Short mmCIF file of C-alpha atoms in Angstrom, two decimals:
data_model
loop_
_atom_site.label_atom_id
_atom_site.label_comp_id
_atom_site.label_asym_id
_atom_site.label_seq_id
_atom_site.Cartn_x
_atom_site.Cartn_y
_atom_site.Cartn_z
CA MET A 1 59.43 52.68 10.76
CA ASP A 2 55.97 52.41 9.06
CA LYS A 3 54.81 49.09 7.70
CA LYS A 4 56.06 49.95 3.96
CA GLU A 5 59.49 50.82 5.35
CA LEU A 6 59.55 47.69 7.63
CA ARG A 7 58.55 45.29 4.85
CA ASN A 8 61.47 46.90 2.65
CA HIS A 9 63.91 46.57 5.56
CA ILE A 10 63.21 42.95 6.07
CA LYS A 11 63.27 42.18 2.32
CA ALA A 12 66.87 43.64 2.32
CA LEU A 13 67.79 41.51 5.26
CA LYS A 14 66.51 38.42 3.74
CA LYS A 15 68.59 39.19 0.54
CA GLN A 16 71.67 39.08 2.72
CA GLN A 17 70.91 35.39 3.59
CA SER A 18 71.83 32.44 1.37
CA LYS A 19 69.30 29.98 0.34
CA GLU A 20 71.30 27.21 2.33
CA SER A 21 71.13 29.48 5.41
CA LEU A 22 67.30 30.07 5.20
CA LEU A 23 66.81 26.25 4.53
CA SER A 24 68.96 25.41 7.66
CA GLN A 25 67.22 28.05 9.86
CA SER A 26 63.85 26.81 8.58
CA LYS A 27 64.71 23.13 9.63
CA MET A 28 65.65 24.44 13.20
CA ILE A 29 62.62 26.48 13.72
CA LEU A 30 60.32 23.64 12.43
CA ASN A 31 62.15 21.31 14.76
CA LYS A 32 61.22 23.68 17.62
CA LEU A 33 57.49 23.75 16.32
CA GLU A 34 57.16 19.87 16.00
CA ASN A 35 58.46 19.56 19.64
CA HIS A 36 56.13 22.34 20.97
CA LYS A 37 53.34 21.00 23.36
CA ASP A 38 50.68 22.56 21.25
CA PHE A 39 51.76 21.01 17.99
CA ILE A 40 52.27 17.51 19.72
CA LYS A 41 48.71 17.45 21.11
CA ALA A 42 47.08 19.10 17.85
CA LYS A 43 45.19 16.76 15.57
CA THR A 44 44.27 19.59 13.07
CA VAL A 45 46.89 22.00 12.09
CA MET A 46 46.65 24.92 9.59
CA LEU A 47 50.11 25.26 8.00
CA TYR A 48 51.05 27.44 5.01
CA SER A 49 52.75 26.47 1.70
CA SER A 50 56.01 28.52 1.90
CA LEU A 51 57.21 31.00 -0.48
CA PRO A 52 60.95 31.13 -1.17
CA ASP A 53 61.62 33.93 1.31
CA GLU A 54 59.55 32.39 4.25
CA VAL A 55 60.28 29.56 6.70
CA ASN A 56 60.41 26.56 4.39
CA THR A 57 57.43 24.42 5.29
CA HIS A 58 57.21 21.96 2.25
CA ASP A 59 59.25 19.04 3.81
CA PHE A 60 57.51 19.52 7.03
CA ILE A 61 54.04 19.34 5.51
CA ASP A 62 55.03 16.27 3.74
CA ARG A 63 56.44 14.80 7.04
CA TRP A 64 53.10 15.51 8.97
CA ARG A 65 50.51 14.95 6.48
CA ASN A 66 49.87 11.36 7.38
CA GLU A 67 49.95 11.92 11.09
CA LYS A 68 47.80 15.14 11.40
CA LYS A 69 45.10 16.64 9.59
CA ILE A 70 46.86 19.44 7.71
CA ILE A 71 44.90 22.36 6.37
CA LEU A 72 46.57 24.87 3.90
CA PRO A 73 45.20 28.14 2.82
CA THR A 74 44.13 28.99 -0.78
CA VAL A 75 43.38 32.61 -1.90
CA VAL A 76 40.04 33.35 -3.55
CA GLY A 77 39.39 36.96 -4.16
CA ASP A 78 40.29 38.81 -0.87
CA ASP A 79 39.90 35.71 1.39
CA ILE A 80 41.85 32.69 2.60
CA ILE A 81 39.92 29.49 1.95
CA PRO A 82 41.15 26.55 3.97
CA VAL A 83 41.65 23.20 2.08
CA GLU A 84 42.50 19.90 3.66
CA LEU A 85 45.48 18.17 2.42
CA ALA A 86 44.48 14.57 1.53
CA GLN A 87 46.64 11.96 0.25
CA ASP A 88 45.91 12.46 -3.40
CA THR A 89 45.63 16.30 -3.15
CA GLY A 90 47.19 17.99 -6.09
CA PHE A 91 48.68 21.63 -6.15
CA ILE A 92 48.51 24.49 -8.63
CA ILE A 93 50.45 27.70 -8.61
CA GLY A 94 47.92 30.30 -7.27
CA ASP A 95 48.13 33.90 -6.50
CA PHE A 96 51.41 35.27 -5.58
CA ASN A 97 53.17 32.19 -6.79
CA ILE A 98 51.91 30.18 -3.77
CA LEU A 99 51.47 26.38 -4.27
CA GLU A 100 47.83 25.86 -3.35
CA PRO A 101 46.07 22.56 -2.87
CA GLN A 102 43.20 21.47 -4.88
CA ASN A 103 40.63 19.94 -2.66
CA GLU A 104 37.28 20.48 -0.99
CA VAL A 105 36.97 23.52 1.38
CA TYR A 106 37.64 22.60 4.96
CA GLU A 107 34.81 23.66 7.26
CA GLY A 108 35.88 21.95 10.58
CA ASP A 109 37.83 22.89 13.65
CA TYR A 110 41.37 23.70 14.22
CA ASP A 111 43.67 22.80 17.06
CA LEU A 112 46.45 25.14 15.89
CA ILE A 113 47.12 27.81 13.24
CA ILE A 114 50.73 28.38 12.11
CA VAL A 115 51.12 31.86 10.52
CA PRO A 116 53.76 33.26 8.21
CA GLY A 117 54.63 36.88 8.41
CA VAL A 118 57.12 39.64 7.26
CA ALA A 119 57.89 40.58 10.74
CA PHE A 120 56.77 39.87 14.47
CA ASP A 121 57.44 41.51 17.65
CA LYS A 122 57.85 39.98 21.25
CA ASP A 123 54.20 40.99 22.01
CA GLY A 124 52.81 38.86 19.22
CA ASN A 125 52.14 41.58 16.86
CA ARG A 126 52.54 40.70 13.18
CA ILE A 127 53.02 42.43 9.87
CA GLY A 128 52.16 40.54 6.64
CA ARG A 129 52.49 41.33 3.03
CA GLY A 130 49.86 44.05 3.26
CA LYS A 131 46.82 42.59 1.95
CA GLY A 132 45.15 41.56 5.13
CA TYR A 133 44.33 37.99 4.33
CA TYR A 134 45.52 36.48 7.53
CA ASP A 135 44.01 39.16 9.64
CA ARG A 136 40.71 38.66 8.14
CA PHE A 137 40.87 34.90 8.32
CA LEU A 138 42.23 34.87 11.79
CA SER A 139 39.44 37.26 13.12
CA LYS A 140 36.93 34.39 12.46
CA HIS A 141 39.13 31.94 14.64
CA LEU A 142 40.08 34.09 17.69
CA ASP A 143 39.84 31.10 20.07
CA ILE A 144 42.34 29.00 18.27
CA LYS A 145 46.01 28.92 19.19
CA ARG A 146 48.01 30.91 16.81
CA ILE A 147 51.76 30.63 16.42
CA GLY A 148 53.88 32.75 14.11
CA ILE A 149 57.15 31.35 12.81
CA CYS A 150 59.95 33.44 11.42
CA PHE A 151 63.74 33.81 10.96
CA ASP A 152 65.48 35.53 13.81
CA PHE A 153 66.01 38.67 11.78
CA GLN A 154 62.16 39.03 11.19
CA LEU A 155 61.73 39.23 15.11
CA ILE A 156 61.95 42.98 15.80
CA GLU A 157 61.40 45.25 18.78
CA ARG A 158 58.02 46.70 17.79
CA VAL A 159 55.75 46.15 14.83
CA PRO A 160 53.40 49.03 13.76
CA THR A 161 49.79 47.85 14.37
CA GLU A 162 46.28 48.87 13.51
CA ASP A 163 43.06 47.89 15.20
CA ASN A 164 42.31 45.00 12.71
CA ASP A 165 45.59 43.26 13.17
CA ILE A 166 45.45 39.98 14.84
CA LYS A 167 48.11 39.06 17.42
CA MET A 168 49.88 35.84 17.74
CA HIS A 169 49.75 33.87 21.08
CA GLU A 170 53.38 32.93 20.45
CA ILE A 171 56.27 33.34 18.00
CA ILE A 172 58.69 30.57 17.33
CA SER A 173 62.03 31.66 15.92
CA LEU A 174 65.86 30.80 16.52
#
Protein backbone atom coordinates (compact mmCIF):
# COMPACT_ATOMS: atom_id res chain seq x y z
CA MET A 1 0.00 0.00 0.00
CA ASP A 2 1.26 3.49 -0.74
CA LYS A 3 0.80 6.32 1.75
CA LYS A 4 -2.47 7.58 0.26
CA GLU A 5 -4.00 4.09 0.23
CA LEU A 6 -2.80 3.50 3.78
CA ARG A 7 -4.36 6.75 5.01
CA ASN A 8 -7.68 5.79 3.38
CA HIS A 9 -7.48 2.27 4.83
CA ILE A 10 -6.91 3.55 8.38
CA LYS A 11 -9.67 6.14 7.94
CA ALA A 12 -12.09 3.34 7.01
CA LEU A 13 -11.02 1.31 10.05
CA LYS A 14 -11.59 4.31 12.33
CA LYS A 15 -15.11 4.73 10.98
CA GLN A 16 -15.87 1.19 12.16
CA GLN A 17 -15.12 2.22 15.76
CA SER A 18 -17.67 3.89 18.00
CA LYS A 19 -16.78 7.15 19.74
CA GLU A 20 -17.15 5.31 23.05
CA SER A 21 -14.72 2.60 21.96
CA LEU A 22 -12.13 5.16 20.81
CA LEU A 23 -12.46 7.06 24.10
CA SER A 24 -12.12 3.87 26.15
CA GLN A 25 -9.07 2.80 24.13
CA SER A 26 -7.61 6.31 24.52
CA LYS A 27 -7.84 6.07 28.31
CA MET A 28 -6.07 2.68 28.31
CA ILE A 29 -3.31 3.90 25.98
CA LEU A 30 -2.74 7.05 28.04
CA ASN A 31 -2.72 4.97 31.23
CA LYS A 32 0.18 3.02 29.70
CA LEU A 33 1.88 6.32 28.84
CA GLU A 34 1.56 7.82 32.31
CA ASN A 35 3.05 4.65 33.82
CA HIS A 36 5.93 4.61 31.34
CA LYS A 37 9.35 5.26 32.92
CA ASP A 38 10.17 8.05 30.45
CA PHE A 39 6.91 9.89 31.14
CA ILE A 40 7.29 9.49 34.91
CA LYS A 41 10.77 11.03 34.92
CA ALA A 42 9.98 13.73 32.31
CA LYS A 43 9.54 17.26 33.54
CA THR A 44 8.81 18.82 30.11
CA VAL A 45 6.55 16.89 27.74
CA MET A 46 5.31 17.86 24.31
CA LEU A 47 1.85 16.38 23.77
CA TYR A 48 -0.75 17.21 21.14
CA SER A 49 -4.31 18.47 21.21
CA SER A 50 -6.15 15.55 19.65
CA LEU A 51 -8.55 15.56 16.75
CA PRO A 52 -11.72 13.43 17.10
CA ASP A 53 -10.12 10.47 15.28
CA GLU A 54 -6.88 10.44 17.33
CA VAL A 55 -6.02 9.06 20.75
CA ASN A 56 -7.93 11.58 22.86
CA THR A 57 -5.46 13.66 24.87
CA HIS A 58 -7.71 16.44 26.23
CA ASP A 59 -8.43 15.02 29.70
CA PHE A 60 -4.86 13.74 29.93
CA ILE A 61 -3.46 17.21 29.27
CA ASP A 62 -5.78 18.71 31.90
CA ARG A 63 -4.71 16.05 34.38
CA TRP A 64 -0.97 16.68 33.95
CA ARG A 65 -0.77 20.39 33.20
CA ASN A 66 -0.18 21.32 36.84
CA GLU A 67 2.45 18.62 37.46
CA LYS A 68 4.61 18.80 34.33
CA LYS A 69 5.52 21.48 31.84
CA ILE A 70 3.20 20.67 28.93
CA ILE A 71 4.07 21.94 25.47
CA LEU A 72 1.51 21.81 22.66
CA PRO A 73 2.05 22.38 18.94
CA THR A 74 0.51 25.18 16.97
CA VAL A 75 0.78 25.39 13.20
CA VAL A 76 2.11 28.53 11.53
CA GLY A 77 2.58 28.22 7.79
CA ASP A 78 4.36 24.92 7.20
CA ASP A 79 5.81 24.60 10.69
CA ILE A 80 4.94 23.41 14.15
CA ILE A 81 5.50 26.18 16.66
CA PRO A 82 5.62 24.85 20.24
CA VAL A 83 3.68 26.72 22.92
CA GLU A 84 3.85 26.20 26.67
CA LEU A 85 0.55 25.48 28.35
CA ALA A 86 0.23 27.88 31.29
CA GLN A 87 -2.54 28.01 33.88
CA ASP A 88 -4.37 30.80 32.05
CA THR A 89 -3.63 29.70 28.48
CA GLY A 90 -6.60 30.11 26.17
CA PHE A 91 -7.25 28.10 23.02
CA ILE A 92 -8.45 28.90 19.52
CA ILE A 93 -9.39 26.55 16.72
CA GLY A 94 -6.41 26.55 14.37
CA ASP A 95 -5.62 24.88 11.09
CA PHE A 96 -7.30 21.50 10.57
CA ASN A 97 -9.75 22.29 13.43
CA ILE A 98 -7.10 21.60 16.07
CA LEU A 99 -7.40 23.40 19.41
CA GLU A 100 -4.23 25.47 19.64
CA PRO A 101 -2.96 27.19 22.77
CA GLN A 102 -2.41 30.94 22.69
CA ASN A 103 0.76 31.73 24.57
CA GLU A 104 4.42 32.58 24.03
CA VAL A 105 6.56 30.38 21.79
CA TYR A 106 8.38 27.75 23.86
CA GLU A 107 12.12 27.75 23.21
CA GLY A 108 13.33 25.46 25.99
CA ASP A 109 14.29 21.81 26.15
CA TYR A 110 12.09 18.72 26.08
CA ASP A 111 12.36 15.47 28.00
CA LEU A 112 9.78 13.63 25.91
CA ILE A 113 7.77 14.22 22.73
CA ILE A 114 4.48 12.35 22.24
CA VAL A 115 3.55 12.09 18.58
CA PRO A 116 0.24 11.29 16.87
CA GLY A 117 0.09 9.52 13.54
CA VAL A 118 -2.19 7.89 11.03
CA ALA A 119 -0.23 4.62 11.24
CA PHE A 120 2.92 3.22 12.84
CA ASP A 121 4.89 0.01 12.42
CA LYS A 122 6.90 -2.11 14.85
CA ASP A 123 10.15 -0.49 13.67
CA GLY A 124 8.99 2.97 14.79
CA ASN A 125 8.12 4.25 11.33
CA ARG A 126 5.22 6.67 11.18
CA ILE A 127 2.91 8.10 8.59
CA GLY A 128 1.12 11.34 9.38
CA ARG A 129 -1.54 13.28 7.53
CA GLY A 130 0.81 14.12 4.70
CA LYS A 131 2.01 17.67 5.29
CA GLY A 132 5.30 16.78 7.01
CA TYR A 133 4.81 19.07 10.02
CA TYR A 134 6.03 16.57 12.60
CA ASP A 135 8.92 15.31 10.49
CA ARG A 136 10.22 18.87 10.05
CA PHE A 137 9.79 19.61 13.76
CA LEU A 138 11.28 16.32 14.98
CA SER A 139 14.28 16.65 12.65
CA LYS A 140 15.36 19.56 14.89
CA HIS A 141 14.98 17.45 18.06
CA LEU A 142 16.55 14.12 17.16
CA ASP A 143 18.13 13.71 20.60
CA ILE A 144 14.75 13.79 22.40
CA LYS A 145 12.86 10.57 23.20
CA ARG A 146 9.91 10.21 20.78
CA ILE A 147 6.92 8.02 21.57
CA GLY A 148 4.10 7.53 19.11
CA ILE A 149 0.66 6.69 20.47
CA CYS A 150 -2.07 5.02 18.47
CA PHE A 151 -5.05 2.69 18.46
CA ASP A 152 -4.24 -0.97 17.85
CA PHE A 153 -5.64 -0.89 14.29
CA GLN A 154 -3.15 1.88 13.46
CA LEU A 155 -0.20 -0.37 14.27
CA ILE A 156 0.57 -2.18 11.02
CA GLU A 157 3.24 -4.48 9.64
CA ARG A 158 5.08 -1.94 7.51
CA VAL A 159 4.70 1.79 6.91
CA PRO A 160 6.06 3.12 3.60
CA THR A 161 8.87 5.54 4.36
CA GLU A 162 10.92 8.26 2.75
CA ASP A 163 14.35 9.61 3.68
CA ASN A 164 12.95 12.61 5.58
CA ASP A 165 10.60 10.54 7.78
CA ILE A 166 11.56 10.57 11.46
CA LYS A 167 11.22 7.30 13.37
CA MET A 168 9.76 6.96 16.83
CA HIS A 169 11.86 5.39 19.55
CA GLU A 170 8.78 3.55 20.78
CA ILE A 171 5.07 3.06 20.04
CA ILE A 172 2.39 2.76 22.73
CA SER A 173 -0.83 1.07 21.70
CA LEU A 174 -3.14 -1.56 23.21
